[in-house]
mmCIF file of C-alpha atoms and ligand atoms in Angstrom:
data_model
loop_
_atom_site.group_PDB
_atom_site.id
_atom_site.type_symbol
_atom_site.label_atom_id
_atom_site.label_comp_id
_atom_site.label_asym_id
_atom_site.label_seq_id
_atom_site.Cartn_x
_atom_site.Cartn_y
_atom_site.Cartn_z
ATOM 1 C CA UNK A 828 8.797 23.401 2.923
ATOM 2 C CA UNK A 829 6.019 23.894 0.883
ATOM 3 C CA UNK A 830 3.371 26.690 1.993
ATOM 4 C CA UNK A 831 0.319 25.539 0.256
ATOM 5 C CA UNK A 832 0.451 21.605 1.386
ATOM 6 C CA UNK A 833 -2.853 20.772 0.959
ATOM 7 C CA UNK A 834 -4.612 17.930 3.631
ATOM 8 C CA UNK A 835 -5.743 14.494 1.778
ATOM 9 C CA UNK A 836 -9.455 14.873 1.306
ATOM 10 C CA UNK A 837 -9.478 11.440 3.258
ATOM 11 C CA UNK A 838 -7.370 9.885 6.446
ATOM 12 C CA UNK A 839 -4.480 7.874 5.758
ATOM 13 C CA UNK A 840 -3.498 5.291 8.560
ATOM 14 C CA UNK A 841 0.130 3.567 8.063
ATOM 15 C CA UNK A 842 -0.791 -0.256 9.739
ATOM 16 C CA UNK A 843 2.387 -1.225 8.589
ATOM 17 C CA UNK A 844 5.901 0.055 6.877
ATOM 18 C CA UNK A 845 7.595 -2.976 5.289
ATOM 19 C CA UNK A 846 9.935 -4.091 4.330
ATOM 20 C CA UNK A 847 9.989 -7.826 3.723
ATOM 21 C CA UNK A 848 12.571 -8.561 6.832
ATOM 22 C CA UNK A 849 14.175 -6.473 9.106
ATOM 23 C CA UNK A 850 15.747 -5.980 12.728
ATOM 24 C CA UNK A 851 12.997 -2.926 13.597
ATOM 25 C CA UNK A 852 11.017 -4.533 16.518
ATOM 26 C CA UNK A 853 7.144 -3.321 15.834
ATOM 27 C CA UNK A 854 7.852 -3.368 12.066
ATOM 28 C CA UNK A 855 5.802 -5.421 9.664
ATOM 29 C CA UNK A 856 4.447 -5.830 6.032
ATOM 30 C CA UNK A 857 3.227 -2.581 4.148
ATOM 31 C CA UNK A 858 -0.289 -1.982 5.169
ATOM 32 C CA UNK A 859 -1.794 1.470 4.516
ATOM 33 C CA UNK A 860 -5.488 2.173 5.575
ATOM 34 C CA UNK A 861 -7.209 4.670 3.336
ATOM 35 C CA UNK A 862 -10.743 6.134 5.489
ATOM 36 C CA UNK A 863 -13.120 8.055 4.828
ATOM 37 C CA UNK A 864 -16.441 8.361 7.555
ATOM 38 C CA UNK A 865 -17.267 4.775 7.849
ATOM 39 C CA UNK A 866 -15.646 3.657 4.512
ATOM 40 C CA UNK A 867 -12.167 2.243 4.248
ATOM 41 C CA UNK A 868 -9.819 0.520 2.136
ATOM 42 C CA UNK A 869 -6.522 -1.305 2.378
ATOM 43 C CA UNK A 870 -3.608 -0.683 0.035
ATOM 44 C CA UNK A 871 -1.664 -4.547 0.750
ATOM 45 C CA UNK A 872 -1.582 -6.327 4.053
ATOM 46 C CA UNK A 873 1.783 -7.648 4.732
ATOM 47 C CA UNK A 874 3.248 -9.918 7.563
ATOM 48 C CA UNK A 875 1.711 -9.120 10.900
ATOM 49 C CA UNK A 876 -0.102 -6.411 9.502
ATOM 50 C CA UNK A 877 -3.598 -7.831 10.570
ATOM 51 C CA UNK A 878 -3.653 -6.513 13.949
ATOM 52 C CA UNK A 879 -3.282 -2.638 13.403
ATOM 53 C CA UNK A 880 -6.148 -3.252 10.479
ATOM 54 C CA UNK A 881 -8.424 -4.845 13.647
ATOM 55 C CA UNK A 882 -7.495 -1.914 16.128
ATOM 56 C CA UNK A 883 -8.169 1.066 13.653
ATOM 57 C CA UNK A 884 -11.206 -0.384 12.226
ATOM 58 C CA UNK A 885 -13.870 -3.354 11.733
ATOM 59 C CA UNK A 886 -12.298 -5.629 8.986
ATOM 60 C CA UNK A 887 -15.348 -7.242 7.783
ATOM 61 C CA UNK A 888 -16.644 -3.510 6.993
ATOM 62 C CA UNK A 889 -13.174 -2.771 4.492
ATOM 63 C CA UNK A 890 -15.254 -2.370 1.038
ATOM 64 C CA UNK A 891 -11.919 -3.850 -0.397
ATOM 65 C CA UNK A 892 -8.180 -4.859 0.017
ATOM 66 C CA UNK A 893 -5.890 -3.926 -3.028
ATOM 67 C CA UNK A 894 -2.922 -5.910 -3.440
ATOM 68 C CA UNK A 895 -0.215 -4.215 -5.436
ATOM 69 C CA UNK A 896 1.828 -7.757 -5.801
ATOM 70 C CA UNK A 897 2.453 -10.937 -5.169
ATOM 71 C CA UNK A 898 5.184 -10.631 -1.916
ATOM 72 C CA UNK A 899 3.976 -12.284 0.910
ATOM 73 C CA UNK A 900 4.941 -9.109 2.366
ATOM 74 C CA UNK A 901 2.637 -6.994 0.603
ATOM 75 C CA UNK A 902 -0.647 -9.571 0.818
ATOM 76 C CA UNK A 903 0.112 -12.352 3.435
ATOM 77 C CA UNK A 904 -2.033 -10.921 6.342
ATOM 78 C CA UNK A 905 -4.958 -12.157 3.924
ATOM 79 C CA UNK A 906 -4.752 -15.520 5.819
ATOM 80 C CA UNK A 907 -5.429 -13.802 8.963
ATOM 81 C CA UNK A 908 -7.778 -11.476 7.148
ATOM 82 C CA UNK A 909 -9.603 -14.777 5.780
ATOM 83 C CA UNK A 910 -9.370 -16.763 9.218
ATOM 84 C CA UNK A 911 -11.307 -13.460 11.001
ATOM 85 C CA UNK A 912 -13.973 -13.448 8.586
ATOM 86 C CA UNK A 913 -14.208 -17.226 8.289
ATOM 87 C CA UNK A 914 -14.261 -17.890 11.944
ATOM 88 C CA UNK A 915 -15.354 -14.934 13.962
ATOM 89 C CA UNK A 916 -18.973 -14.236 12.207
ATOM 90 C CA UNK A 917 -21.701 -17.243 11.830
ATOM 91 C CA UNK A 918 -22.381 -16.714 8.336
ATOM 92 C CA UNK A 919 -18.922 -15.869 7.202
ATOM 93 C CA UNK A 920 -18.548 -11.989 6.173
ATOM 94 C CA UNK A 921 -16.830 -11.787 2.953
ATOM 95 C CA UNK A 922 -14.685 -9.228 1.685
ATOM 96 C CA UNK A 923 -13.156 -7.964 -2.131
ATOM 97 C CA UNK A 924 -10.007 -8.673 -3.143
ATOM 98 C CA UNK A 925 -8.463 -6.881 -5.645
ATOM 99 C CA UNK A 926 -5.078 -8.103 -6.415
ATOM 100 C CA UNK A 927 -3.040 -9.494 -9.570
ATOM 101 C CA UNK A 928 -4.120 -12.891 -11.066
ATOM 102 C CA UNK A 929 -3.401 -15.763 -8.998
ATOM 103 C CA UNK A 930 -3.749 -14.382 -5.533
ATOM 104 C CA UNK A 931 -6.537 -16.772 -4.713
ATOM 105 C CA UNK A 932 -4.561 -19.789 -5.917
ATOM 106 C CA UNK A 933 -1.397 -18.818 -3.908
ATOM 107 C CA UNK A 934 -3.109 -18.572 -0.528
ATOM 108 C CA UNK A 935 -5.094 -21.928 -1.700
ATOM 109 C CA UNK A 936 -2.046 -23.759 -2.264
ATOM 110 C CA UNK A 937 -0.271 -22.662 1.415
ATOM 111 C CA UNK A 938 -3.004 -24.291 2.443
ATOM 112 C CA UNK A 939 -3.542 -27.265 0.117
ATOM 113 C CA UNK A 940 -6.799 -26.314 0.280
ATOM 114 C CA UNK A 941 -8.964 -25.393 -2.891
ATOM 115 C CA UNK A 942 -11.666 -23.149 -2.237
ATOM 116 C CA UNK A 943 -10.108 -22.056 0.940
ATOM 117 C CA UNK A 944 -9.680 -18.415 -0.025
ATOM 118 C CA UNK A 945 -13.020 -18.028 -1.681
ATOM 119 C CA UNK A 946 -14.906 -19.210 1.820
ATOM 120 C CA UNK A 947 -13.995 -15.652 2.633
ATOM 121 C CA UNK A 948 -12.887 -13.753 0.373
ATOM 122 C CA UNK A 949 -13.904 -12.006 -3.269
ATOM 123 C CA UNK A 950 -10.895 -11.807 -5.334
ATOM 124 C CA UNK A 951 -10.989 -9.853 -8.162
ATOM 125 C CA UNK A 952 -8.222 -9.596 -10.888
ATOM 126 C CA UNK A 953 -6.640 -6.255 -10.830
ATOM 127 C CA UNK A 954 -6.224 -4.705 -14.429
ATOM 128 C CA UNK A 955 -4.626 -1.215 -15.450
ATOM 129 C CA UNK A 956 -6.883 1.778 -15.504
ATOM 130 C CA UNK A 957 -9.475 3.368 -12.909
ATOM 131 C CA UNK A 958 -12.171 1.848 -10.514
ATOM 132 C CA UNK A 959 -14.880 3.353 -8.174
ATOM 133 C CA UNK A 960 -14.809 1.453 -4.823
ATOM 134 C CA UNK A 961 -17.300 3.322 -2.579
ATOM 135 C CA UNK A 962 -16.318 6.588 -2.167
ATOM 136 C CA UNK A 963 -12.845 6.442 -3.767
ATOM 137 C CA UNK A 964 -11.450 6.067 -6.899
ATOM 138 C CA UNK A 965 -8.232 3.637 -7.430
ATOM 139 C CA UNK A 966 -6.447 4.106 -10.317
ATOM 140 C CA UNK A 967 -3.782 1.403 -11.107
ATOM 141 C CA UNK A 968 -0.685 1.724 -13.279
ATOM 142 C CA UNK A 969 1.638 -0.803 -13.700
ATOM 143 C CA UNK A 970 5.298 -0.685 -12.336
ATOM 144 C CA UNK A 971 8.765 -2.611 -12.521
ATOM 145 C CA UNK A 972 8.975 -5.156 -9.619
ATOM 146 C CA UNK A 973 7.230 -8.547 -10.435
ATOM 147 C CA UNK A 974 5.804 -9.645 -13.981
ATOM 148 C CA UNK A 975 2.403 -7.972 -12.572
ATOM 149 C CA UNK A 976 3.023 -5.113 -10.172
ATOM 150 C CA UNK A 977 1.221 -2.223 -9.425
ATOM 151 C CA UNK A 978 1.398 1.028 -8.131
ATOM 152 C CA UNK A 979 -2.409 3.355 -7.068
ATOM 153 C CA UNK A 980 -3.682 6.416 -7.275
ATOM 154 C CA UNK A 981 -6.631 7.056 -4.550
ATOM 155 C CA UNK A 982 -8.920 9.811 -4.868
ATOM 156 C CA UNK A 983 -12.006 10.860 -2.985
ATOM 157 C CA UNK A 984 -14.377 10.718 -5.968
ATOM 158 C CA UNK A 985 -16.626 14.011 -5.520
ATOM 159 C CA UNK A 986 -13.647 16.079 -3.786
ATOM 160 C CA UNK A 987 -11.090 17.813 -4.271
ATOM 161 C CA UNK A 988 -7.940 18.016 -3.156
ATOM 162 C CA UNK A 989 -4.861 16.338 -3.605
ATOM 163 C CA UNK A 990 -4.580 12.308 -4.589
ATOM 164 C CA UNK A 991 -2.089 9.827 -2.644
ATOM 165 C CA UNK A 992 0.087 7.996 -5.005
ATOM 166 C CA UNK A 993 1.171 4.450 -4.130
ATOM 167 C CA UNK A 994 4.309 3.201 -4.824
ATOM 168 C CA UNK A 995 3.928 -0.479 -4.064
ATOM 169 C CA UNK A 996 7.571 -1.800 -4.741
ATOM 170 C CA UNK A 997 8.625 -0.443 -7.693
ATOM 171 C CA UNK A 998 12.577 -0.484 -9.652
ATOM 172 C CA UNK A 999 11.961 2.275 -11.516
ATOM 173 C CA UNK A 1000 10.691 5.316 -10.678
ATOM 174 C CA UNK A 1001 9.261 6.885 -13.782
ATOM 175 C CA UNK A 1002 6.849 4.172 -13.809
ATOM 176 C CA UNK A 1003 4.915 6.232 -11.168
ATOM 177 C CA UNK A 1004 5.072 9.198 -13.418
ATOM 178 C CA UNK A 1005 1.471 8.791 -15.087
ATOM 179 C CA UNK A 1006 0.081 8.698 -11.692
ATOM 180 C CA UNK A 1007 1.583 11.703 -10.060
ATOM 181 C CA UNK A 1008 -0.456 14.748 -10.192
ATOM 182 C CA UNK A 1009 1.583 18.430 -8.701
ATOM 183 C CA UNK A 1010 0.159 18.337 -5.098
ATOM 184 C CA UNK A 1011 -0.093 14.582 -4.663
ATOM 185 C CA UNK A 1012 0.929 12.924 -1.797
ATOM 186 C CA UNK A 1013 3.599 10.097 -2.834
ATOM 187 C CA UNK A 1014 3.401 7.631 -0.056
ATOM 188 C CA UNK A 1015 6.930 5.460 -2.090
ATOM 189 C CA UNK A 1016 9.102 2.776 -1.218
ATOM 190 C CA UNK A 1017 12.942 3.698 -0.751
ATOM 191 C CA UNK A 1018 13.899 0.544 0.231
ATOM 192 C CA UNK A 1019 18.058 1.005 -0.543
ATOM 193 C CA UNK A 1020 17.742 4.383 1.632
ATOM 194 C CA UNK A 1021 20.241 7.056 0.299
ATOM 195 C CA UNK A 1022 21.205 4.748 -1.786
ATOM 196 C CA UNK A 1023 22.466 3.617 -4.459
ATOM 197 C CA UNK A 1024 20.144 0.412 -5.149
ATOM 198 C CA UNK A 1025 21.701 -3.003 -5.853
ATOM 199 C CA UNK A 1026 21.350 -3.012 -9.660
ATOM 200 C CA UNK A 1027 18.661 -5.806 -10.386
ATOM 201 C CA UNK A 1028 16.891 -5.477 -7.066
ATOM 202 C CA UNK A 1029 13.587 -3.525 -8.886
ATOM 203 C CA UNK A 1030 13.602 -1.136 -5.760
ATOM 204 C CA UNK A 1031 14.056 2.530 -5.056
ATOM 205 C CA UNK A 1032 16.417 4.926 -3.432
ATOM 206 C CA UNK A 1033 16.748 8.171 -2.173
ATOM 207 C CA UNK A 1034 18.043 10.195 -5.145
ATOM 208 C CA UNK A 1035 15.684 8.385 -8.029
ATOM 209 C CA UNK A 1036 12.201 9.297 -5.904
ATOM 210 C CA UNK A 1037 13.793 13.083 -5.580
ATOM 211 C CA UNK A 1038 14.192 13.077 -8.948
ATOM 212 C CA UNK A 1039 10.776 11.749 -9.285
ATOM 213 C CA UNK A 1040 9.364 14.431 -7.092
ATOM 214 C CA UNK A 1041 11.480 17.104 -9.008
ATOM 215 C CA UNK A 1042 10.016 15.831 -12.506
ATOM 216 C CA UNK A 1043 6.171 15.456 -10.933
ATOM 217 C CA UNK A 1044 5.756 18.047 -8.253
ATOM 218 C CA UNK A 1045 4.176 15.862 -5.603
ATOM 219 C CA UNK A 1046 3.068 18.172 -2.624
ATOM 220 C CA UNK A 1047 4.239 15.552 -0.037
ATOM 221 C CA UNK A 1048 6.185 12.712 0.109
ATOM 222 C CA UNK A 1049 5.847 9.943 2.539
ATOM 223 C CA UNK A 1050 8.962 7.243 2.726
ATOM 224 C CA UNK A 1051 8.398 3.332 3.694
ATOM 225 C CA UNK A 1052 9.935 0.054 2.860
ATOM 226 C CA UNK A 1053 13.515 1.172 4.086
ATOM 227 C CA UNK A 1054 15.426 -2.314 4.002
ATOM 228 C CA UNK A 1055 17.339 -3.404 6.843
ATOM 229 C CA UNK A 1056 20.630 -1.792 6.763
ATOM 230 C CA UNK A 1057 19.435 1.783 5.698
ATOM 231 C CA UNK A 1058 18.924 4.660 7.946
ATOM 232 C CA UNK A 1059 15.697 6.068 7.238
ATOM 233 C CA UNK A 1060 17.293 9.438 8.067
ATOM 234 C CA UNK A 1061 19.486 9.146 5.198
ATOM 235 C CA UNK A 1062 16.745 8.374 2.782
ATOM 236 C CA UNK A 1063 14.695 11.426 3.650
ATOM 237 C CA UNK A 1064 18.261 13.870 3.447
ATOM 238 C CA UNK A 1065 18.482 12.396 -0.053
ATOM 239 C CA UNK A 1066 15.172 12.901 -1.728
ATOM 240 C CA UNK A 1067 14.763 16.787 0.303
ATOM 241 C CA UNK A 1068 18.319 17.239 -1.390
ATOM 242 C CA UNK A 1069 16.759 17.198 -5.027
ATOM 243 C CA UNK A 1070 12.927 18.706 -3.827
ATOM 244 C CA UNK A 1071 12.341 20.855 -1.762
ATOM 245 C CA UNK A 1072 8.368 20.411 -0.223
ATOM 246 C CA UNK A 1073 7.775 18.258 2.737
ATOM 247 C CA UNK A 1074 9.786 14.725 3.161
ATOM 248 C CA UNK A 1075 8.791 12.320 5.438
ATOM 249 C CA UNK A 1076 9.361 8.513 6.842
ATOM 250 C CA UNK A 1077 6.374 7.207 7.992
ATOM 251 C CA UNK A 1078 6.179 3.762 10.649
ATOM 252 C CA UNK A 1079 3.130 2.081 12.081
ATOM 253 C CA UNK A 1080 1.151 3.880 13.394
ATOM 254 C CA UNK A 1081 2.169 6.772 11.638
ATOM 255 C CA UNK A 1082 0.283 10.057 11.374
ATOM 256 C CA UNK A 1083 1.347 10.313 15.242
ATOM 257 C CA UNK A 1084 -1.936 11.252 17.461
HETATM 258 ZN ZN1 LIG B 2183 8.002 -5.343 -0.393
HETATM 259 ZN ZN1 LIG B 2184 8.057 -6.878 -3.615
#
């Protein structure tokens, strides 16, 4: 365990773990909540991930969703996202989108309804490179998983302190190299557990995020998106057996009060 873990300068919330389907009662889509004082932001919003966002904090206040891909369960809780705003507030509250091309056209066409996104909702394309959103700092790299994937770094923008790396889903782990500084916190997918991943499947596993950590020094890493079938357990004994700081699996709700 590493002595000198250093706290995020800002509160991470886990609304939801992933993965796309599973057996885990209480799981749902990825969801992470990213707060500082009265300014948040949410990296995805997957399947049933809408009510954790509306217990931790007031939705219509997020200055922005990012969307690291086009799973439904990475981004579908926009619906309910849009619904709240549309419905609940007389004029509609509206809040950014950042997400890959073609977000606002999905959701649209699930409902056959053109315009139906934009009542709400301020979708931005999401390109490669860094953005100031508030008080933070996204930085976006893109990884192997869709034809436009994405993995984040977040930074509070006039602190210091360590940076929490992203994952979104990702096949190949040296994709997240450029965003790892030594100290981050890697909040990754390890969807195939201890492994090994199904060749083809663009996901991670145990022993290729150790080796990750080992080549990038992260000062903490955080495990979510373990597939149904895969002991999360396992997936933590096979990243600490190539790196040797703090490994954990994180679940809804997850730091534990
Ligand atoms: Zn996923
Ligand atoms: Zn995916």
């Amino acid at each position: 365990m590493s002595a000198q873990l250093a706290s995020l300068p800002f509160e991470l919330l886990v609304l939801g773990a992933g993965p796309a389907y599973t057996d885990r009662v209480g799981a749902t889509g990825a969801a992470y909540l990213v707060r500082h004082g009265e300014d948040g932001l949410v990296l995805d919003l997957g399947q049933g991930s809408f009510p954790a966002l509306a217990g931790a904090i007031e939705p219509s206040a997020l200055l922005a969703v990012f969307v690291s891909h086009l799973h439904p369960d990475h981004f579908i809780d926009l619906v309910a996202l849009r619904h709240y705003l549309r419905w609940e507030f007389q004029p509609p509250r509206r809040v950014r989108v950042i997400g890959p091309a073609g977000i606002g056209d999905r959701m649209d066409a699930l409902h056959a309804e053109p315009g139906w996104t934009a009542a709400a909702l301020d979708v931005e394309p999401l390109a490669v490179g860094e953005r100031q959103v508030g008080p933070f700092s996204v930085e976006a790299a893109r990884v192997t998983h869709t034809d436009d994937s994405y993995g984040f770094r977040v930074t509070l923008a006039d602190a210091n302190g360590p940076g929490l790396v992203y994952s979104g889903d990702c096949g190949r782990a040296s994709d997240l190299q450029p965003l790892i500084r030594p100290g981050d916190w890697l909040l990754t997918e390890c969807s195939f557990g201890a492994g090994p991943a199904e060749p083809g499947a663009e996901h991670l596993d145990g022993p290729a995020v150790g080796a990750l950590a080992a080549a990038t020094r992260p000062g903490r890493i955080l495990l979510t998106h373990i597939q149904m079938g895969h002991e999360g357990a396992a997936a933590v004994a096979a990243v600490r057996a190539l790196y040797d700081g703090q490994v954990d699996l994180v679940e809804p709700g997850w730091p534990p009060s």
